[in-house]
PDB file of N, CA and C in Angstrom:
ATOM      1  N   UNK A   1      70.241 -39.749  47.002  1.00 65.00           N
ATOM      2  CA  UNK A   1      70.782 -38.704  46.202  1.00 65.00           C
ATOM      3  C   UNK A   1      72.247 -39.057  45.888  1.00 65.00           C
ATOM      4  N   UNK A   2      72.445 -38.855  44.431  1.00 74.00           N
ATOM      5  CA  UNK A   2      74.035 -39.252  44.490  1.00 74.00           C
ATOM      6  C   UNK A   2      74.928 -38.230  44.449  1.00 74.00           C
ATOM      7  N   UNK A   3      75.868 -38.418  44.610  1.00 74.00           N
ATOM      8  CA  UNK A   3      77.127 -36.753  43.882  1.00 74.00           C
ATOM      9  C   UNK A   3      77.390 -37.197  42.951  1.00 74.00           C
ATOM     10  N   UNK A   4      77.957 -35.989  42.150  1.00 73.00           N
ATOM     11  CA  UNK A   4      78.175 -36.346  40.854  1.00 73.00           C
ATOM     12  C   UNK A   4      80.090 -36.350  41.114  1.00 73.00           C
ATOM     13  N   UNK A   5      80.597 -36.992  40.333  1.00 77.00           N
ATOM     14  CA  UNK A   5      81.736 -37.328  39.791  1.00 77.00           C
ATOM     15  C   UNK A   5      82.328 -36.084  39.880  1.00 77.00           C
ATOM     16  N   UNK A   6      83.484 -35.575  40.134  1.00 75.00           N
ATOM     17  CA  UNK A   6      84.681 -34.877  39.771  1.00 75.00           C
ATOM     18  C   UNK A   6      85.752 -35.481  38.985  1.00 75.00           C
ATOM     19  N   UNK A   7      86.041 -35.169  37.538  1.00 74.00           N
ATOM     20  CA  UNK A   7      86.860 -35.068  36.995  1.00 74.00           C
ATOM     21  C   UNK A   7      88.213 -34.202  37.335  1.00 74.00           C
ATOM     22  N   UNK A   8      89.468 -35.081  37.475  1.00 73.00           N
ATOM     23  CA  UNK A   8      90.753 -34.546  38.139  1.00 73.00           C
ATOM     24  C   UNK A   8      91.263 -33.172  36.730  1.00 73.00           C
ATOM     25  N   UNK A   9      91.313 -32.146  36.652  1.00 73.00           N
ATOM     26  CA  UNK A   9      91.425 -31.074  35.958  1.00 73.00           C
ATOM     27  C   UNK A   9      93.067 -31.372  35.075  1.00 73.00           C
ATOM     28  N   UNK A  10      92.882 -31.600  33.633  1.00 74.00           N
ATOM     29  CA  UNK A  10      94.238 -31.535  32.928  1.00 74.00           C
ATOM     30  C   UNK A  10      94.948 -30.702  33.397  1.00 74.00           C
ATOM     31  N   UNK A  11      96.126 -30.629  33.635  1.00 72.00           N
ATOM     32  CA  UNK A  11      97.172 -29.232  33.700  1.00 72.00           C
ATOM     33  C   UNK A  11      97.663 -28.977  32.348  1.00 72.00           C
ATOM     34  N   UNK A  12      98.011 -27.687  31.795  1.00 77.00           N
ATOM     35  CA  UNK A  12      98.355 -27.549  30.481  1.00 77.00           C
ATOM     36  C   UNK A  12      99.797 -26.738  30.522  1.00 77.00           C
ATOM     37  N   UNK A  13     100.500 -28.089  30.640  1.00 73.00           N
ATOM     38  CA  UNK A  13     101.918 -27.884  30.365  1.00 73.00           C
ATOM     39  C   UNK A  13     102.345 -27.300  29.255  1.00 73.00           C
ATOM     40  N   UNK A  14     103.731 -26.206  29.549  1.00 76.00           N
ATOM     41  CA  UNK A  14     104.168 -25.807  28.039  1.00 76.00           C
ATOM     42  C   UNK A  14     105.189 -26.951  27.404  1.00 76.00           C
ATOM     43  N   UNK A  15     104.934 -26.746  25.962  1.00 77.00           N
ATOM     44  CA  UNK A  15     105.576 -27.819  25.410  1.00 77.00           C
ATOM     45  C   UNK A  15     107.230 -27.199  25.023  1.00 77.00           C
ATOM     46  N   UNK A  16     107.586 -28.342  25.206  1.00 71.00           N
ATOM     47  CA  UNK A  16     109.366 -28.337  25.147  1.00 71.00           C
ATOM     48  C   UNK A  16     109.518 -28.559  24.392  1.00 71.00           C
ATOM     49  N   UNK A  17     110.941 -27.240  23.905  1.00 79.00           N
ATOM     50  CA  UNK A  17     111.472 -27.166  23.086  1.00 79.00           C
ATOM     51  C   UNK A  17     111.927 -28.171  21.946  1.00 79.00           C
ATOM     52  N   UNK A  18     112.307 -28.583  20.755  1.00 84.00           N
ATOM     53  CA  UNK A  18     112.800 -29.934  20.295  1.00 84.00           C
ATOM     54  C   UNK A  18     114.370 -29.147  20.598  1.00 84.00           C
ATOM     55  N   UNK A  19     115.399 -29.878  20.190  1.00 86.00           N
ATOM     56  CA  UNK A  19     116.777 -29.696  20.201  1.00 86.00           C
ATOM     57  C   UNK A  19     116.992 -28.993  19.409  1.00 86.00           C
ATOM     58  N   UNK A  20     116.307 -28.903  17.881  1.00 87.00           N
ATOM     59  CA  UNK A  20     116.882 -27.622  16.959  1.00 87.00           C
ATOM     60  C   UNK A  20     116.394 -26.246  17.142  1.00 87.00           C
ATOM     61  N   UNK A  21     114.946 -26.412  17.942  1.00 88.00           N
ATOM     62  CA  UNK A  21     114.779 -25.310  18.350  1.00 88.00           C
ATOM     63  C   UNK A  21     115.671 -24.476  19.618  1.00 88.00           C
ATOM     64  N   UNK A  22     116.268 -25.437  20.410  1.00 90.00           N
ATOM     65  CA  UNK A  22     116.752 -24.828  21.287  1.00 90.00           C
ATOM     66  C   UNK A  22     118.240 -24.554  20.811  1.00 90.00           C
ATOM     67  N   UNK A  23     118.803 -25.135  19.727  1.00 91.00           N
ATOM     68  CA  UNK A  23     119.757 -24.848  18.906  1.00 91.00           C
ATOM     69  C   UNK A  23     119.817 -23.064  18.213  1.00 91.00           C
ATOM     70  N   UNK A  24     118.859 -23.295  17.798  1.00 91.00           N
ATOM     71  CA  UNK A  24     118.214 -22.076  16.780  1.00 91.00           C
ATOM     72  C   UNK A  24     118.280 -20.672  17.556  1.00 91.00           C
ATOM     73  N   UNK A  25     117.923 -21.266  18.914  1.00 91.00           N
ATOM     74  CA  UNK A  25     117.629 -20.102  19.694  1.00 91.00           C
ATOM     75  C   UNK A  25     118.724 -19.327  21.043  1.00 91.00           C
ATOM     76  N   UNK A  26     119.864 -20.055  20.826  1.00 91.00           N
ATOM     77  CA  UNK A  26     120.831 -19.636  21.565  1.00 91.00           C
ATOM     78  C   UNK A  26     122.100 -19.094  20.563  1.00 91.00           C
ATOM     79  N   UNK A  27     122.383 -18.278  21.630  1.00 93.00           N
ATOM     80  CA  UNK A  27     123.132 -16.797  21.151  1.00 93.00           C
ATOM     81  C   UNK A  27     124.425 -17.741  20.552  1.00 93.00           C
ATOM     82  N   UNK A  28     124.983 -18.146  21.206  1.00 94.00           N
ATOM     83  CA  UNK A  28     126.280 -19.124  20.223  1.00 94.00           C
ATOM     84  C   UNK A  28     125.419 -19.254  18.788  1.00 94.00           C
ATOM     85  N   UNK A  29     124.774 -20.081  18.200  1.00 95.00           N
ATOM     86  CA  UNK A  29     123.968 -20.146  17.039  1.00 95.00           C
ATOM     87  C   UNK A  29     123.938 -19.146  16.371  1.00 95.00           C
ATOM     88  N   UNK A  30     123.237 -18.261  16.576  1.00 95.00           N
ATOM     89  CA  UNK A  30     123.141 -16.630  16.400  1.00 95.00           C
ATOM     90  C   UNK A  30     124.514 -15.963  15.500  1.00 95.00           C
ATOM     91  N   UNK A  31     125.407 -15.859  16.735  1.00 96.00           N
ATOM     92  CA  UNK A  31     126.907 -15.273  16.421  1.00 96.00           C
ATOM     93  C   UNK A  31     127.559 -16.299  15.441  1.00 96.00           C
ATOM     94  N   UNK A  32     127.946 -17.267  15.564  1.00 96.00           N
ATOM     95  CA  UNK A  32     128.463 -18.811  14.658  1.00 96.00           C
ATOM     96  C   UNK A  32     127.375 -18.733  13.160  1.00 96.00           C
ATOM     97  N   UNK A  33     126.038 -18.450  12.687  1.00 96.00           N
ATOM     98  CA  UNK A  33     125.874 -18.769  11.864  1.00 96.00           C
ATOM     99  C   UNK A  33     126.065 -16.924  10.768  1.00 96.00           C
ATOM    100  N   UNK A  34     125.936 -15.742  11.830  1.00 96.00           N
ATOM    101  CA  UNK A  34     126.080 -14.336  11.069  1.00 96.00           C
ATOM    102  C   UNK A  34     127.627 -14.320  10.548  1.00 96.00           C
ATOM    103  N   UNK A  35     128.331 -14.855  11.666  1.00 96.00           N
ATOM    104  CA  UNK A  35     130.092 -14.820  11.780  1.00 96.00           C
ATOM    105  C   UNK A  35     130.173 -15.610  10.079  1.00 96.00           C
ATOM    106  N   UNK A  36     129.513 -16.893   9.724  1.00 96.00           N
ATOM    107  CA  UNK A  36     129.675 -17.807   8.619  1.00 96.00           C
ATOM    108  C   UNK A  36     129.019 -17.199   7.575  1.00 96.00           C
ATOM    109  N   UNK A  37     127.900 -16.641   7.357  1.00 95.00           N
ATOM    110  CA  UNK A  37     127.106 -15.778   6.243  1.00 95.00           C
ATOM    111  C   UNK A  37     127.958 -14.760   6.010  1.00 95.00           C
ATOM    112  N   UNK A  38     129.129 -13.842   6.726  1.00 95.00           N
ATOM    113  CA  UNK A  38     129.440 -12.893   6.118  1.00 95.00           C
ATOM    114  C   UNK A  38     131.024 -13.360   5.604  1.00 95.00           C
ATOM    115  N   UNK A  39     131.262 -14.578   6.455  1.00 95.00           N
ATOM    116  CA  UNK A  39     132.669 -15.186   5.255  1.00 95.00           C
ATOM    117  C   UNK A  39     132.088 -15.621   4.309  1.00 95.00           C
ATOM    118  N   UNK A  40     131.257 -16.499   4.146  1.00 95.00           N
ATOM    119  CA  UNK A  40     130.676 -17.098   2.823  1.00 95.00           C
ATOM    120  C   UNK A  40     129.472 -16.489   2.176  1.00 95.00           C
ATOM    121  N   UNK A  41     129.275 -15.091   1.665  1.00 95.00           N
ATOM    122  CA  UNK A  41     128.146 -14.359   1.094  1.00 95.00           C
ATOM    123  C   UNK A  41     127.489 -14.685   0.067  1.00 95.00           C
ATOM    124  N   UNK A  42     128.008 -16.183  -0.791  1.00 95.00           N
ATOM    125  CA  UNK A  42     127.801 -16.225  -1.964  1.00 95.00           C
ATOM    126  C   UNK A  42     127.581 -18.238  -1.774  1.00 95.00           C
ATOM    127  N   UNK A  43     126.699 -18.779  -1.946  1.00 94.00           N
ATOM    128  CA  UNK A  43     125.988 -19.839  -1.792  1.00 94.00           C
ATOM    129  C   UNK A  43     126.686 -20.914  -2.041  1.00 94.00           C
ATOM    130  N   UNK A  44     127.236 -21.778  -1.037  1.00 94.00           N
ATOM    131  CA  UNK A  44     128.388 -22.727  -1.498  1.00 94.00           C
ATOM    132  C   UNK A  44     127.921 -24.012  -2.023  1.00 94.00           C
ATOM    133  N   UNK A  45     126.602 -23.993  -2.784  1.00 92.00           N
ATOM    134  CA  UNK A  45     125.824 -24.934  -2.909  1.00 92.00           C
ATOM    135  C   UNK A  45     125.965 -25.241  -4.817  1.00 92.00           C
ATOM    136  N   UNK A  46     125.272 -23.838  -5.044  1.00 91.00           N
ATOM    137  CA  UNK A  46     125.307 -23.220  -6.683  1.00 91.00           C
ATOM    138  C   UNK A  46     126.081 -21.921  -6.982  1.00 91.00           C
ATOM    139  N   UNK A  47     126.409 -21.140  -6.255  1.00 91.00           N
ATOM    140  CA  UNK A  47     127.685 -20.350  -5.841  1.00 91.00           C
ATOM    141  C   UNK A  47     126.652 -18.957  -6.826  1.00 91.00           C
ATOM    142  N   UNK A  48     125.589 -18.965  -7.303  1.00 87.00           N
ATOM    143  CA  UNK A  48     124.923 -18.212  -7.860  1.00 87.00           C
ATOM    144  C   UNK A  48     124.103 -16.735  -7.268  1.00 87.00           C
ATOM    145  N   UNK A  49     123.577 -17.353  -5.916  1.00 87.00           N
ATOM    146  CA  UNK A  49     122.620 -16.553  -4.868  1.00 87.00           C
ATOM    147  C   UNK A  49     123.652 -16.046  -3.860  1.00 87.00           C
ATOM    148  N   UNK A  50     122.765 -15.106  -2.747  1.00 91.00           N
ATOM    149  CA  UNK A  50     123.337 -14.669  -2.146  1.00 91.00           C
ATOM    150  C   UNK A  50     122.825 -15.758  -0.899  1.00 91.00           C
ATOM    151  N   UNK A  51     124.472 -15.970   0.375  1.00 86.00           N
ATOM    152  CA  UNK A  51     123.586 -17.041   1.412  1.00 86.00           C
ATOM    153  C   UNK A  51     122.645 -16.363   2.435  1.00 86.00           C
ATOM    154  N   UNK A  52     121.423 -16.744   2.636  1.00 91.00           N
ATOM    155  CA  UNK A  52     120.613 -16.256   3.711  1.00 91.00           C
ATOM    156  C   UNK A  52     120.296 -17.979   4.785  1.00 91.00           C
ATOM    157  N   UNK A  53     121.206 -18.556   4.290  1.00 94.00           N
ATOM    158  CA  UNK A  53     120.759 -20.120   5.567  1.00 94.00           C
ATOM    159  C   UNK A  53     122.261 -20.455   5.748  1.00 94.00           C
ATOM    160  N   UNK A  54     122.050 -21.166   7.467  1.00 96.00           N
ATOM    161  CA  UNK A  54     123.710 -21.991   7.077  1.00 96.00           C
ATOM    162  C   UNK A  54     122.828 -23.671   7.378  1.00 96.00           C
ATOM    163  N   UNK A  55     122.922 -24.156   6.595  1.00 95.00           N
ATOM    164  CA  UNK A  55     122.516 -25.565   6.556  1.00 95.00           C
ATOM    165  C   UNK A  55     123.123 -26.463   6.975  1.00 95.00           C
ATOM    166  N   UNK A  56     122.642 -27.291   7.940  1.00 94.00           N
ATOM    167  CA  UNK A  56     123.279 -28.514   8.900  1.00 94.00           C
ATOM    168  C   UNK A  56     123.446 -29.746   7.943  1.00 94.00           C
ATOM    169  N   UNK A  57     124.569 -30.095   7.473  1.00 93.00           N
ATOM    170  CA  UNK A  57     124.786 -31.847   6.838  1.00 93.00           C
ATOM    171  C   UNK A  57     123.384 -32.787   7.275  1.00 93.00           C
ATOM    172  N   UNK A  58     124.312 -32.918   8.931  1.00 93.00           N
ATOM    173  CA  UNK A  58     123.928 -33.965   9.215  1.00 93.00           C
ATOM    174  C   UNK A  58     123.155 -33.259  10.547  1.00 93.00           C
ATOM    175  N   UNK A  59     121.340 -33.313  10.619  1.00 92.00           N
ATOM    176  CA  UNK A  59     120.290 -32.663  10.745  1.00 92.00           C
ATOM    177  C   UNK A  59     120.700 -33.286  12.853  1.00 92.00           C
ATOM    178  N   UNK A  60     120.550 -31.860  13.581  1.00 92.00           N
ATOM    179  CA  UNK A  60     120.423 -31.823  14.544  1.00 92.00           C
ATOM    180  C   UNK A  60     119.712 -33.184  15.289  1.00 92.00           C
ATOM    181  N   UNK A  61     118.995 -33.593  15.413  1.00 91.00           N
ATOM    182  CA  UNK A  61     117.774 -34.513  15.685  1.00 91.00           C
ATOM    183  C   UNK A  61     118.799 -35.354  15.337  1.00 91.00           C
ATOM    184  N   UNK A  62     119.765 -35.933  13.997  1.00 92.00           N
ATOM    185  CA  UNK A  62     120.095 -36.834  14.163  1.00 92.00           C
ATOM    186  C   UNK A  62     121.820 -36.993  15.283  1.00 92.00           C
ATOM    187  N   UNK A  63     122.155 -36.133  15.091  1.00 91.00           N
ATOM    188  CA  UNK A  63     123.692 -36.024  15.534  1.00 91.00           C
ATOM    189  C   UNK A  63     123.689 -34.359  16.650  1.00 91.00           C
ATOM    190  N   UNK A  64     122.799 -34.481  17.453  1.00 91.00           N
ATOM    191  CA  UNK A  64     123.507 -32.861  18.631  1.00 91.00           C
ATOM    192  C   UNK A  64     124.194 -32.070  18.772  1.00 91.00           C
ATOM    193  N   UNK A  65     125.403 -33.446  19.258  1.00 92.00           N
ATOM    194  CA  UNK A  65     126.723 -33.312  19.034  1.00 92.00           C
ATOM    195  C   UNK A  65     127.469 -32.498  18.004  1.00 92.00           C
ATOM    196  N   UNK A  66     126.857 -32.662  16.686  1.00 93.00           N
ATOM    197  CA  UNK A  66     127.233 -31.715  15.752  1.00 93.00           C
ATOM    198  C   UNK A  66     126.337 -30.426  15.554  1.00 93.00           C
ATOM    199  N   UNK A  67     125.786 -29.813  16.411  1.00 93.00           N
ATOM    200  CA  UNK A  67     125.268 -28.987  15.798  1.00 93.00           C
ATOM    201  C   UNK A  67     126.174 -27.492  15.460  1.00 93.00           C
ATOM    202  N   UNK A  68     127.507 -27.494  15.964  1.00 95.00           N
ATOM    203  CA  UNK A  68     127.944 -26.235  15.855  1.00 95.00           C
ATOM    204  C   UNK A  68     129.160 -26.446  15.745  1.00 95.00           C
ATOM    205  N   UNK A  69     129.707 -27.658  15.170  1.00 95.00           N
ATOM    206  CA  UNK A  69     130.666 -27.852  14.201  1.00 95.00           C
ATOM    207  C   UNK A  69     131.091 -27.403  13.029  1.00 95.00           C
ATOM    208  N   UNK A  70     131.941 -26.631  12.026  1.00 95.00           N
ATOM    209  CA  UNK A  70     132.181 -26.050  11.451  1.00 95.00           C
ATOM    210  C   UNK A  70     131.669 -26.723   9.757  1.00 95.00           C
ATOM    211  N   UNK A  71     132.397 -28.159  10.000  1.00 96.00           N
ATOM    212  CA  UNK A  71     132.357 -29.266   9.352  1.00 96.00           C
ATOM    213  C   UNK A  71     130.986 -29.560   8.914  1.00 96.00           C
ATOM    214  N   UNK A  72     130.150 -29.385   9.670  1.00 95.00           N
ATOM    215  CA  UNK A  72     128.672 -29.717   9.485  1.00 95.00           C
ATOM    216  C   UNK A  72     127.905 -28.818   8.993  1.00 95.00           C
ATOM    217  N   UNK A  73     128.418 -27.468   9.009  1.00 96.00           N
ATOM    218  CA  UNK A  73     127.710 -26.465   8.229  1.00 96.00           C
ATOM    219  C   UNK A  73     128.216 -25.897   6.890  1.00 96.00           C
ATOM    220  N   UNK A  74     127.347 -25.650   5.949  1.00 95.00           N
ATOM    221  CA  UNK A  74     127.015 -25.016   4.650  1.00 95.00           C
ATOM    222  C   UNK A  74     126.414 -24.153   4.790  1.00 95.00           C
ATOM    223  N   UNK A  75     126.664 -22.514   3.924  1.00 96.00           N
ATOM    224  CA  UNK A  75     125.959 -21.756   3.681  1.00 96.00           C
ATOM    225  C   UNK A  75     125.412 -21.867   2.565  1.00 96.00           C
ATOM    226  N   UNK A  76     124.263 -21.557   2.447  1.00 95.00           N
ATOM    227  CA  UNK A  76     123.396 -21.498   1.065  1.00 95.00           C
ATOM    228  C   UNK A  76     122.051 -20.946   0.971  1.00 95.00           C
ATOM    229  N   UNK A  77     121.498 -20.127  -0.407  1.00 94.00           N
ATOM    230  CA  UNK A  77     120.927 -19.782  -0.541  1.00 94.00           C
ATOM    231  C   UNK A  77     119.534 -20.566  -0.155  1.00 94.00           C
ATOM    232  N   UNK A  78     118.412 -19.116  -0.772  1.00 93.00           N
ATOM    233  CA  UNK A  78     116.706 -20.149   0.220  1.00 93.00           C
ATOM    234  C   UNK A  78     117.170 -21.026  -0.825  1.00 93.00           C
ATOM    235  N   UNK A  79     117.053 -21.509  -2.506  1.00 92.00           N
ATOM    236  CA  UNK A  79     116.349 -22.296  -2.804  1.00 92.00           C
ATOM    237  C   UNK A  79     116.884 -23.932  -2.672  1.00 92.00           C
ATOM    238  N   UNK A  80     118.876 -23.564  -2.248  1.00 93.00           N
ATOM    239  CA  UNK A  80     119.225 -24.964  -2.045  1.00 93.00           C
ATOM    240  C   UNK A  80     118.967 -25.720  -0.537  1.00 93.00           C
ATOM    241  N   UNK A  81     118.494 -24.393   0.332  1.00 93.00           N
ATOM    242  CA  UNK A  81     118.300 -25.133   1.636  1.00 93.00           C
ATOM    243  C   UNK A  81     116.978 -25.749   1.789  1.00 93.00           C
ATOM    244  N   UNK A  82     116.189 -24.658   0.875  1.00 93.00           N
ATOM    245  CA  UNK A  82     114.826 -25.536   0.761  1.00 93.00           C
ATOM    246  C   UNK A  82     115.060 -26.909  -0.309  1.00 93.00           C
ATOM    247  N   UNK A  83     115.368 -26.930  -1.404  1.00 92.00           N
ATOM    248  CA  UNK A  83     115.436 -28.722  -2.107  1.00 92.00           C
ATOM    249  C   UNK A  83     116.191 -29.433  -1.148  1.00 92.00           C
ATOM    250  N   UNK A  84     117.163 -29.132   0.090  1.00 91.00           N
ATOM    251  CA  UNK A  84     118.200 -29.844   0.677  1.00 91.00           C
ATOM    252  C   UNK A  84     117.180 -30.310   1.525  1.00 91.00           C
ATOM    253  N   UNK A  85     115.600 -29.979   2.142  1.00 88.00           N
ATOM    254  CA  UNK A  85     114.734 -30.258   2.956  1.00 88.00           C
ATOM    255  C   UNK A  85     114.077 -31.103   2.542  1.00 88.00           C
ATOM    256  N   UNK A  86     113.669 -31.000   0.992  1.00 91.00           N
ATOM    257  CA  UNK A  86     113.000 -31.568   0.201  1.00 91.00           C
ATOM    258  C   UNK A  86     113.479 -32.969  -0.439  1.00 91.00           C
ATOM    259  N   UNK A  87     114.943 -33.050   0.230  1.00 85.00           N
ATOM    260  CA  UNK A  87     116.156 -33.939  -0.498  1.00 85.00           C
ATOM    261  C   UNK A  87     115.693 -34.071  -1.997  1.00 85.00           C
ATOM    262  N   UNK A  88     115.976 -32.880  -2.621  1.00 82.00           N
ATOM    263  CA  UNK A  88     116.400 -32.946  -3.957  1.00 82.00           C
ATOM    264  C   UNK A  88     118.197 -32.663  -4.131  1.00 82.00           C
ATOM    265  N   UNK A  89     118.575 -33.042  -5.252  1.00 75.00           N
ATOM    266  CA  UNK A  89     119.792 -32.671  -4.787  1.00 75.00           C
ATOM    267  C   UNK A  89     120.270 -31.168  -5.718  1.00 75.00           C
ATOM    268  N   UNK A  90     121.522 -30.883  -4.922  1.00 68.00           N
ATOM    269  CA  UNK A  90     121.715 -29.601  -5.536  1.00 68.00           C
ATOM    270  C   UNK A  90     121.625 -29.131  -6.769  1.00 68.00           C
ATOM    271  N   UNK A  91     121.909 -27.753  -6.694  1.00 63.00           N
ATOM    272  CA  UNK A  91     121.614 -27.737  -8.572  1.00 63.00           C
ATOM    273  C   UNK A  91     123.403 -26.903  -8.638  1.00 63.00           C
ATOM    274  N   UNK A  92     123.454 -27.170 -10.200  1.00 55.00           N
ATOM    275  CA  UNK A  92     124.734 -26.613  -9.827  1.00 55.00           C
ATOM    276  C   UNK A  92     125.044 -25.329 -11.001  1.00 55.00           C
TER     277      UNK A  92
END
């Protein structure tokens, strides 16, 4: 008679955060990007819309270090933060 095999049981780890998410999600972020939307209300991209994003230059993932640098952020409306994703370039 044989036994049968036991398979060692996966564990189902939660998955970790990336860096912009954990960017995104701390209260500095929070305060630093409302504090910047209500100096800059008006889209420093096409200066047309109202800003609802503050957009990172130079994209978390590549530079950390910058994520909450002053220098590195733009406010701008959805449609320039979305072509800025899309790397189209601005409209003006």
């Amino acid at each position: 008679m044989s036994v049968p095999r036991l398979r060692p049981r996966r564990a189902r780890l939660p998955r970790l955060p990336t860096r912009s998410e954990q960017v995104y999600e701390h209260s500095r972020w929070r305060r630093l990007s409302a504090t910047l939307r209500l100096q800059h209300p008006v889209c420093q991209q096409c200066g047309n819309d109202l800003t609802v994003a503050v957009h990172h230059k130079v994209p978390i993932e590549q530079a950390p270090h910058l994520a909450f640098e002053l220098h590195n952020l733009l406010c701008v409306c959805r449609a320039c933060h979305d072509a800025a994703h899309r790397g189209i370039p601005p409209r003006s």
